[in-house]
Coordinates of C-alpha atoms and ligand atoms in Angstrom, one line a residue:
X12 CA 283.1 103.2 123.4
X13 CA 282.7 103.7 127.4
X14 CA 283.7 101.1 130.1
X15 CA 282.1 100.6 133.2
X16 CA 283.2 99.0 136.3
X17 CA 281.6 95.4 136.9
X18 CA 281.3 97.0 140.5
X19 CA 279.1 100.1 139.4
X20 CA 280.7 102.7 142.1
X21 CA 283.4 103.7 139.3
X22 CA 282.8 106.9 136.6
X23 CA 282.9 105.0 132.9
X24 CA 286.4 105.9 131.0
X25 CA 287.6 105.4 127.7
X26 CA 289.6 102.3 125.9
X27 CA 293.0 103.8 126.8
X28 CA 292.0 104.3 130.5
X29 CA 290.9 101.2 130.8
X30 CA 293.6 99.6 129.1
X31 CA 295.9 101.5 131.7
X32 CA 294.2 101.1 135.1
X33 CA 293.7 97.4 135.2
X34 CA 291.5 97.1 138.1
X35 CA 288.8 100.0 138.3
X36 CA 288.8 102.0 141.2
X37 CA 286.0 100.6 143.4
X38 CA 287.8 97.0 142.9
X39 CA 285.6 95.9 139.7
X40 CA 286.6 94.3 136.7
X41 CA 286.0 97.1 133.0
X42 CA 283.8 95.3 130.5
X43 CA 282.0 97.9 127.5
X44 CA 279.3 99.7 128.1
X45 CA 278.0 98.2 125.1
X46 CA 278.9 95.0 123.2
X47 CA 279.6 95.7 119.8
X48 CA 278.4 93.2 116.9
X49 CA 279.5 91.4 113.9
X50 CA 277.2 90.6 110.7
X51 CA 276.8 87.3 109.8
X52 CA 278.3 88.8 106.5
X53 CA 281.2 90.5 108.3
X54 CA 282.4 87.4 110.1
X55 CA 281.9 85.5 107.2
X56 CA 284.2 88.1 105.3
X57 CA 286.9 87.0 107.4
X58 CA 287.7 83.7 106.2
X59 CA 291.2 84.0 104.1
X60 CA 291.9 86.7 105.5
X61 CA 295.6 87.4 107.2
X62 CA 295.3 87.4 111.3
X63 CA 296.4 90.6 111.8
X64 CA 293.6 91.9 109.4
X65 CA 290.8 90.1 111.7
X66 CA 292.6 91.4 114.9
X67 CA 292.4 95.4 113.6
X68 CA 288.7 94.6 112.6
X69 CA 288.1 93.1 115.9
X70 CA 289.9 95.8 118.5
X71 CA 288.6 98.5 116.3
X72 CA 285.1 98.1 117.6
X73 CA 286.6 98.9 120.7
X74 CA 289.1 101.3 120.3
X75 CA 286.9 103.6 118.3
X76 CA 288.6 106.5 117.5
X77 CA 291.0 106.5 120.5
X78 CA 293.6 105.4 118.2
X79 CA 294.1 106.5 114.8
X80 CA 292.8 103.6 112.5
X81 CA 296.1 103.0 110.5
X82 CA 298.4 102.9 113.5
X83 CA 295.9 100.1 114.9
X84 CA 296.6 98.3 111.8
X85 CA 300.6 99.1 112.0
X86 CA 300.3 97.3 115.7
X87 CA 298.7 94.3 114.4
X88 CA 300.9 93.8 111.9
X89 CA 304.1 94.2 114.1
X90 CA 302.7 92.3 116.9
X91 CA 302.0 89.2 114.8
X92 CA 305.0 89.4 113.1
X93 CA 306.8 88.0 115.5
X94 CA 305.1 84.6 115.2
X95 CA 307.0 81.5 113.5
X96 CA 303.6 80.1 111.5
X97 CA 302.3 82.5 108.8
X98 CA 299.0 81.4 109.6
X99 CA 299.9 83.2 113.3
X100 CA 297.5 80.9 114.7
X101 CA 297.0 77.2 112.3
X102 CA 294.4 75.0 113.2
X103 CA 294.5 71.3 112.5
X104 CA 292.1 68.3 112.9
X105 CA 293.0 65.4 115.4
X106 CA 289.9 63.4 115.1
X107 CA 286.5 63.4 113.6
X108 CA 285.0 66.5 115.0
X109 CA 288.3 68.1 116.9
X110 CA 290.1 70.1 116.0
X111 CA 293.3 71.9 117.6
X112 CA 294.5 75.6 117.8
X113 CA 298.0 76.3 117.6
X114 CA 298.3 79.3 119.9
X115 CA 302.0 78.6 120.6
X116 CA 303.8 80.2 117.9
X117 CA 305.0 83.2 119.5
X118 CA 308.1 84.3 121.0
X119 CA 307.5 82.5 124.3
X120 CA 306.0 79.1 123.4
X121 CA 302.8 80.0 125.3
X122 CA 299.2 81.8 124.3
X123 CA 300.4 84.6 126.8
X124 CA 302.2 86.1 123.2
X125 CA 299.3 86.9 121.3
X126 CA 298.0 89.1 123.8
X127 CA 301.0 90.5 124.9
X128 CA 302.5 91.1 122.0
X129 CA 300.0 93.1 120.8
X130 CA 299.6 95.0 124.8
X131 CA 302.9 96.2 124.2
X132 CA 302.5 98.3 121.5
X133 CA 299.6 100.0 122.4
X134 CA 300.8 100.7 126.2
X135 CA 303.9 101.9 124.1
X136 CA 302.3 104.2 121.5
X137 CA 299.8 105.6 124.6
X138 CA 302.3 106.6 127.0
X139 CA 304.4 108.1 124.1
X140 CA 301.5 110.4 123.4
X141 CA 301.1 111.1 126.6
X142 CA 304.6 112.1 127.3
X143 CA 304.7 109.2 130.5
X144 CA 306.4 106.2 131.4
X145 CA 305.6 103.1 133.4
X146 CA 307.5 100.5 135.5
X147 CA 305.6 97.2 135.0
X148 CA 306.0 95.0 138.3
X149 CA 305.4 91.3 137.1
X150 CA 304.6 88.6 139.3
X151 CA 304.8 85.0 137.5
X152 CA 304.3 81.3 137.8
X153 CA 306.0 81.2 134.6
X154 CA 304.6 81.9 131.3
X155 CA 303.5 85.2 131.9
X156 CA 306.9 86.4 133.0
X157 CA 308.6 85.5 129.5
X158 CA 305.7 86.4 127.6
X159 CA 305.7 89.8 129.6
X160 CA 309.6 90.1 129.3
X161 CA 309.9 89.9 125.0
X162 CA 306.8 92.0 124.3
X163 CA 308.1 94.9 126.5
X164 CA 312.3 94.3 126.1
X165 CA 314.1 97.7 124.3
X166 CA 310.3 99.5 124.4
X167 CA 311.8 103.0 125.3
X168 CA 308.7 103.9 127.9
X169 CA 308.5 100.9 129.7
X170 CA 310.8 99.1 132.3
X171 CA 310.1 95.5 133.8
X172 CA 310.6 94.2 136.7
X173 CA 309.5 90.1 136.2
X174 CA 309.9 88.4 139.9
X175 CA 309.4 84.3 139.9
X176 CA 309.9 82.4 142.9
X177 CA 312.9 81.2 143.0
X178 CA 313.2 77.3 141.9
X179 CA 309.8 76.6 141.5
X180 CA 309.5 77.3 137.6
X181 CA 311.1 75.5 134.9
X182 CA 314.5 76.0 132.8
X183 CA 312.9 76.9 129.7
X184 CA 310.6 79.0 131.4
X185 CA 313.1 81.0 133.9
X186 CA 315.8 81.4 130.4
X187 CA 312.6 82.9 128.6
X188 CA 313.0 86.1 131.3
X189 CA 317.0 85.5 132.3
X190 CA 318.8 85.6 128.9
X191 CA 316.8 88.9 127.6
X192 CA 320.2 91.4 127.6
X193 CA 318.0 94.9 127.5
X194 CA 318.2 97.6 129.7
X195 CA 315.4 98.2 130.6
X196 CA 314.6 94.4 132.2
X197 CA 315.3 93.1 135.4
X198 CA 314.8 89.6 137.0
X199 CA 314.3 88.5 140.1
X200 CA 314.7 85.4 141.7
X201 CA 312.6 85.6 144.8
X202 CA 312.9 83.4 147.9
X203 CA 309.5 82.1 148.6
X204 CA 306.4 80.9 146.6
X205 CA 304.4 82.2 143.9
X206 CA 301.6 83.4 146.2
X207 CA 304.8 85.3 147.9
X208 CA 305.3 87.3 144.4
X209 CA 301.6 88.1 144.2
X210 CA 300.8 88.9 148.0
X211 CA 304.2 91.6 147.0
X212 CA 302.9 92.6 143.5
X213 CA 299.4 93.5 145.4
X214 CA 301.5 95.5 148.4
X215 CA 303.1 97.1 145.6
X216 CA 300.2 98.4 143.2
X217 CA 298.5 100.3 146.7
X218 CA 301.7 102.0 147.5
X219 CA 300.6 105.1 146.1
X220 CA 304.0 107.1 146.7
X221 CA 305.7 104.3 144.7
X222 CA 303.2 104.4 142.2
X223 CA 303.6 107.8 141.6
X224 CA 307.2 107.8 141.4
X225 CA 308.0 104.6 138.8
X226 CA 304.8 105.0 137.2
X227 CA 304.0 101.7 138.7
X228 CA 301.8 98.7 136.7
X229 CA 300.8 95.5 135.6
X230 CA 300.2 93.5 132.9
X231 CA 297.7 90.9 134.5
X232 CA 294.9 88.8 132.8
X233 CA 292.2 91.3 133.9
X234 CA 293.8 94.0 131.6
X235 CA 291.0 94.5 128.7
X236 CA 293.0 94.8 126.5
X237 CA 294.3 91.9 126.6
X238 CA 291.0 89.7 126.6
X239 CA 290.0 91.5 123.6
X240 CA 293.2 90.6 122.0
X241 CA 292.1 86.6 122.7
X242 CA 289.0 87.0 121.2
X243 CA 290.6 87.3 117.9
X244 CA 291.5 83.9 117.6
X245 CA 287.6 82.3 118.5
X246 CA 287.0 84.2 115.4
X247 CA 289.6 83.1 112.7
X248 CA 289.6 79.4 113.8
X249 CA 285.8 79.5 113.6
X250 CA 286.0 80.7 110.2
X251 CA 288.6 78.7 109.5
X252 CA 286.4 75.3 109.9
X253 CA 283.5 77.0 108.8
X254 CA 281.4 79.2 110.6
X255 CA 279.8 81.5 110.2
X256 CA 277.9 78.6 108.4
X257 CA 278.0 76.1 110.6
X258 CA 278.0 76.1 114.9
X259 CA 281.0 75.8 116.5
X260 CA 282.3 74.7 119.8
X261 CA 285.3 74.9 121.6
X262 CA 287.3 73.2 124.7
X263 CA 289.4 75.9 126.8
X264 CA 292.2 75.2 129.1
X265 CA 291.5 77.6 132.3
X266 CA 293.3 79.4 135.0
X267 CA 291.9 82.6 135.0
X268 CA 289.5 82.7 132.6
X269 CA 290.5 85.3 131.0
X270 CA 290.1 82.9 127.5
X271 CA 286.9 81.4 128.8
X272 CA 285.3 85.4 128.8
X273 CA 287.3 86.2 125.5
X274 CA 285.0 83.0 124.0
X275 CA 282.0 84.6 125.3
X276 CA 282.3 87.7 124.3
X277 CA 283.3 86.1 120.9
X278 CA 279.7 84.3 121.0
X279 CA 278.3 87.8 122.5
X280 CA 279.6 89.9 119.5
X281 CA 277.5 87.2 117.1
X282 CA 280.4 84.3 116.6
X283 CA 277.5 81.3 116.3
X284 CA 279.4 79.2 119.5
X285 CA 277.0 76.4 120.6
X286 CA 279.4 75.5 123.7
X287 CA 282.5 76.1 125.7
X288 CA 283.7 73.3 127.8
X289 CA 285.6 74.7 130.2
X290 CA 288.4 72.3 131.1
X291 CA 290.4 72.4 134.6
X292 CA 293.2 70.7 136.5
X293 CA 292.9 69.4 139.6
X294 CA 291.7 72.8 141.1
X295 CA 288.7 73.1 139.7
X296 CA 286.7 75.9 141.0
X297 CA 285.4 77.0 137.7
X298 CA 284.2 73.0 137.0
X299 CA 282.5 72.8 139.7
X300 CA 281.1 76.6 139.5
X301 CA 279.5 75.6 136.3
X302 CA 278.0 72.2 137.8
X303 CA 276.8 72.8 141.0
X304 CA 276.3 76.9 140.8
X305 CA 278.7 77.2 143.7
X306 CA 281.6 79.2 143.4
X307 CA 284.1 77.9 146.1
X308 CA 288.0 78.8 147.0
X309 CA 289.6 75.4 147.4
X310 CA 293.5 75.4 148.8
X311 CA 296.0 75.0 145.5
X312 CA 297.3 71.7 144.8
X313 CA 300.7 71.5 142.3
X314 CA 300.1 70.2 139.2
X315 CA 302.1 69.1 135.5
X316 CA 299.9 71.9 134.2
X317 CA 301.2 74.6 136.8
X318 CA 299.7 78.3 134.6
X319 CA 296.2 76.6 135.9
X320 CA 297.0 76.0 139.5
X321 CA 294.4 78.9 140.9
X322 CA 291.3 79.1 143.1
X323 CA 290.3 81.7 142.3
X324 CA 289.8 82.9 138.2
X325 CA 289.3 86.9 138.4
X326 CA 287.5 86.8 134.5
X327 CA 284.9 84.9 136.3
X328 CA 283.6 88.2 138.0
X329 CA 283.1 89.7 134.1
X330 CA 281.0 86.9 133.3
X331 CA 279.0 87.1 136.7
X332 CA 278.6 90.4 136.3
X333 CA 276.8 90.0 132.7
X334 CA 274.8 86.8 133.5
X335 CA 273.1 88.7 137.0
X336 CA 272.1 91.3 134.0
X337 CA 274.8 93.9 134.4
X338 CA 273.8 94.7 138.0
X339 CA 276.8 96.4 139.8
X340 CA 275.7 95.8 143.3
X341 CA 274.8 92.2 143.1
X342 CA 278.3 91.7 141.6
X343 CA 279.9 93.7 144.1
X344 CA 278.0 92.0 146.9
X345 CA 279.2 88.6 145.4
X346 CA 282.7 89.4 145.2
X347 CA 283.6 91.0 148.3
X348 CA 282.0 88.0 149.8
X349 CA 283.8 85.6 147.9
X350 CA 287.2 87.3 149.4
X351 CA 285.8 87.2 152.7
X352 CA 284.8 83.8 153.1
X353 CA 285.3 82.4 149.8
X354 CA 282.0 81.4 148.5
X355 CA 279.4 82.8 146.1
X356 CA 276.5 81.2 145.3
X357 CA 275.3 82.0 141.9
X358 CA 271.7 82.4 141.7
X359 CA 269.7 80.2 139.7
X360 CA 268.7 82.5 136.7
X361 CA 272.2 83.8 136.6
X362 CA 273.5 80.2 136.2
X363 CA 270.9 79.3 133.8
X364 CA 272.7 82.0 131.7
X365 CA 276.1 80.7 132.2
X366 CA 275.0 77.2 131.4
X367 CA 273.7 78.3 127.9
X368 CA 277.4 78.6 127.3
X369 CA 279.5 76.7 129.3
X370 CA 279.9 73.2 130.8
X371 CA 282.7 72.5 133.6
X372 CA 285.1 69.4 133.2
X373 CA 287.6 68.9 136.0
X374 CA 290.6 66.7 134.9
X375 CA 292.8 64.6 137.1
X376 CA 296.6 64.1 136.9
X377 CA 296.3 60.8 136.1
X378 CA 294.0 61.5 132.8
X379 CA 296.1 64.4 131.7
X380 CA 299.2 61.9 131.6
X381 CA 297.0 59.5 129.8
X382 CA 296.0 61.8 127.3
X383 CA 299.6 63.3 126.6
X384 CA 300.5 59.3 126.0
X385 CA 296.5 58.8 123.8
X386 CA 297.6 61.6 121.9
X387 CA 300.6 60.9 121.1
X388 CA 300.0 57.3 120.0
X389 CA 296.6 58.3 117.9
X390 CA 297.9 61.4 116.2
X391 CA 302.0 61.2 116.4
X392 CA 301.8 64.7 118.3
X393 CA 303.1 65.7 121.4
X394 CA 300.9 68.1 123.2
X395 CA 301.7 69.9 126.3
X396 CA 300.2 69.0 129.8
X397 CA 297.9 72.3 129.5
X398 CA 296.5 71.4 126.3
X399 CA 296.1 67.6 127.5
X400 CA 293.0 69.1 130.1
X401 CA 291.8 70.3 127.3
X402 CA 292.1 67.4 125.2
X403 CA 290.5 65.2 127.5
X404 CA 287.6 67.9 128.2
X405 CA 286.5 67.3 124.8
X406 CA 286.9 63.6 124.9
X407 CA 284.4 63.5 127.6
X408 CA 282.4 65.7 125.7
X409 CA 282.3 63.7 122.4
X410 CA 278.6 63.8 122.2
X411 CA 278.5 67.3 121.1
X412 CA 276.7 68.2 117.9
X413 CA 279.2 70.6 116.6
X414 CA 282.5 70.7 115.8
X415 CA 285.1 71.3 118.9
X416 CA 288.0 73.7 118.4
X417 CA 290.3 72.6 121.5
X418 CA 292.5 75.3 122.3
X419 CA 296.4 74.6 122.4
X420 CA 297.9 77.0 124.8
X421 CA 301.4 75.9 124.9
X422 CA 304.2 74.3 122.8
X423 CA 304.9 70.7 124.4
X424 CA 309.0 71.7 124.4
X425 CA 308.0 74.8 127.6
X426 CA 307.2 71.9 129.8
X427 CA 309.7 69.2 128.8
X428 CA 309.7 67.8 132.4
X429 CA 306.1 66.8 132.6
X430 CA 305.9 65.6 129.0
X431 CA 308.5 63.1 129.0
X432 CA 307.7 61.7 132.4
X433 CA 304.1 60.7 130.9
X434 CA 305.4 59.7 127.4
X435 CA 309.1 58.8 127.7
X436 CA 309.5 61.3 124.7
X437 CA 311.2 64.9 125.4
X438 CA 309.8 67.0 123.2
X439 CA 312.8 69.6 121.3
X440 CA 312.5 73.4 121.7
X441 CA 311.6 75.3 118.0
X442 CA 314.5 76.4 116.0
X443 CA 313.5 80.3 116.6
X444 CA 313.7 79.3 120.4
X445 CA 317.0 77.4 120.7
X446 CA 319.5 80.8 121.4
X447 CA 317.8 80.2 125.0
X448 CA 320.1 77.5 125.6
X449 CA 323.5 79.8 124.2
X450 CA 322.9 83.2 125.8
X451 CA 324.2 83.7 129.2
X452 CA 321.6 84.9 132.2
X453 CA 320.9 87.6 134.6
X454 CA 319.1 87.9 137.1
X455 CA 319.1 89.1 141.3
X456 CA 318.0 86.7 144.1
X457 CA 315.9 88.5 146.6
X458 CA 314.5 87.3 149.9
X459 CA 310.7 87.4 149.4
X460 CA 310.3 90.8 151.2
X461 CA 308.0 93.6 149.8
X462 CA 310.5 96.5 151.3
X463 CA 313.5 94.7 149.8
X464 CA 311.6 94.5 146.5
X465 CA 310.0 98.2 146.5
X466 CA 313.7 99.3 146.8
X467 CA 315.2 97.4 144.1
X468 CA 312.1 98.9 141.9
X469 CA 313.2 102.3 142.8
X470 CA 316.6 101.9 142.1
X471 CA 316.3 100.4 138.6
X472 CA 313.2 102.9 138.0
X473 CA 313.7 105.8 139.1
X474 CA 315.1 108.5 136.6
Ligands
PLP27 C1 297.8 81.2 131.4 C2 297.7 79.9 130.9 C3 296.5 79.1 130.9 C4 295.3 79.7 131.6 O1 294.7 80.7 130.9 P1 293.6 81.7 131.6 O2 293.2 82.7 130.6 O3 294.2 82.2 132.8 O4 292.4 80.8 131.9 C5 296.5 77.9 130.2 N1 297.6 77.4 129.6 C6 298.7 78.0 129.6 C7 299.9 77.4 129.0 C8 298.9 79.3 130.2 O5 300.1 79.9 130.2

């Protein structure tokens, strides 16, 4: 299998390339030259079986050959090993016709895992081949750091450098980086704001003497690898309630997107989905994307469901690219226009495609604290404020014909602050998770400077 750059100027590379580069080189997102399929038989084949069986079927039709079968397998099997609920990812009915996936039961309380985990060992196994190494830089706003820092800890190829801006993310979220004992992690503590990580993250990644001497990368949600990885689990919770015999529908929690485009390409590789609501926080550029075919940067507001405070969702460009029928130049027209005044408007065929999918639902503060408090009083669970957007999504979608598959995408106890303001209850950290509160931290405060950064990276990275 081939990728191509959503941009068209790029050469197509292989699996592993992909994997590696993140961005391609004329800026463009990788998607497949091809979409693979399943048979209604295959996918049906699927129900009973273990997750990490589903996950080797699915990433196979990608990896092809590039990896030997059986080591593909290994990987799956270690990567979702690490999860606390046999089922790696249990589904469970709330109401008539919802449903919730659990996709929390990894090492860091957050959907980041299965992805990760599994990113890991194949960036791992690669670079071993290869005879290389790799620094990771990680900019966070909180779950990706943690979920970044135990998939890569004691990997003897990789070292990781997780920055988070200092104050601005929670306990349980900062321990989930600070408390890993390792050699090769490091944590920073940087003086300034999210954005401030990123804006030195981006510096970073085009500082081609750098690059070349730590091996410099990232582990972002554009990696394909990663989105592939997320596809898995539209597939077993399908199956799981039914499908391939029946439709299926499903209510995402976005940020980035990156699960939004793993759902279509779920759909795309013959998953029967009738719909995916696309569910927002108060920054809603997706929502309102999919409403009014304008794609518009709005300024970031704070919010109790903080991995979803962007304006701009890079998996958007993937599905773009596919709904203008694969052309390259229209998507790289869009795009560069979107960064330079921060607006695309999405032609009217090309949103007639998107719309055969998705529908946008932007939820407010106030009805994500009234659906943390709904739930909880209708079902006994607490939910965590991410998975309350989604939760209300679907409630305001209750007309739909099929079945809705909500996705969960944390555990309620990694945002205790926001869920006990809204229900008076403080929800308790897993047993696997409660060393967090025992081990001692580390970590180095940094003032929110890309020089003073760059030289810490070297210092820790270079051999
Ligand atoms: C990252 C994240 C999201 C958003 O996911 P995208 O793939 O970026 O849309 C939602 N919920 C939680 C808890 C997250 O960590």
């Amino acid at each position: 299998m081939r990728y191509v750059s959503t941009r068209g100027q790029s050469p197509s590379v292989g699996f592993v390339d992909a994997t590696l580069a993140g961005l391609a080189p004329d800026g463009g997102l990788y998607v497949p030259e091809t979409w693979p399929s399943f048979t209604h038989a295959e996918i049906a084949d699927f129900a009973g079986k273990p997750y990490d069986h589903v996950a080797t079927r699915v990433l196979a039709k990608f990896v092809e050959d590039e990896i030997p079968a059986e080591v593909l397998a290994e990987m799956c099997s270690e990567a979702y090993a690490s999860f606390t609920d046999a089922s790696v990812v249990p589904v469970h009915q709330i109401a008539p016709g919802g449903f919730i996936a659990e996709l929390y039961h990894g090492p860091s309380l957050a959907f980041k895992d299965v992805a990760m985990q599994l990113l890991a060992r194949l960036s791992d196994f690669v670079l071993a081949r290869e005879r290389r190494t790799q620094t990771i830089l990680c900019a966070t706003s909180g779950d990706t750091g943690g979920a970044a820092v135990e998939a890569f800890r004691g990997r003897s190829n990789t070292k990781i450098v997780a920055m988070f801006p200092d104050g601005r993310i929670s306990e349980v979220q900062r321990r989930f980086m600070t408390t890993a004992i390792e050699a090769n992690v490091r944590c920073v503590a940087v003086a300034g704001t999210f954005d401030d990580c990123q804006a030195i993250l981006k510096t970073s990644l085009s500082d081609q003497a750098l690059k070349q001497a730590v091996g410099l990368s990232a582990v972002n949600s554009i990696n394909f690898a990663r989105i592939v990885a997320q596809a898995v689990y539209y597939f077993t919770t399908a199956v799981a309630i039914g499908a391939p015999h029946r439709k299926v529908a499903f209510a995402v929690p976005s940020g980035n997107f990156g699960d939004g485009f793993a759902g279509w390409m779920a759909k795309r590789m013959g998953l029967p989905i009738s719909q995916i609501v696309i569910a927002t926080n108060a920054n809603d550029i997706l929502a309102r994307a999919f409403q009014d075919g304008r794609y518009v940067r709005g300024g970031v507001a704070a919010t109790q469901s903080p991995a979803m405070d962007i304006q701009s969702a890079s998996n958007f460009e993937r599905l773009y690219f596919e709904s203008v029928r694969r052309d390259g130049v229209e998507t790289a027209r869009a795009f560069k226009a979107f960064g330079d005044v921060g607006v695309i408007d999405i032609p009217p065929a090309a949103l007639a495609a998107m719309r055969e999918t998705f529908v946008g639902v932007g939820i407010s503060e106030s009805e994500t604290s009234r659906t943390l408090v709904g739930t909880l009083n209708e079902t006994g669970q607490l939910i965590d404020p991410h998975t309350a957007v989604g939760v209300a999504a679907w409630r305001r979608n209750r007309g739909l014909p099929d079945p809705v598959i909500i996705l969960s995408t944390a555990h309620a106890a990694k945002f205790p602050e926001a869920v006990s303001a809204a229900t008076g209850v403080t929800p308790a950290l897993p047993a696997a998770a409660k060393g967090l509160w025992d081990r001692p931290e580390r970590f180095d405060r940094l003032p929110a400077d890309a020089e003073a950064i760059q030289a810490y990276v070297r210092a820790f990275a270079e051999p």
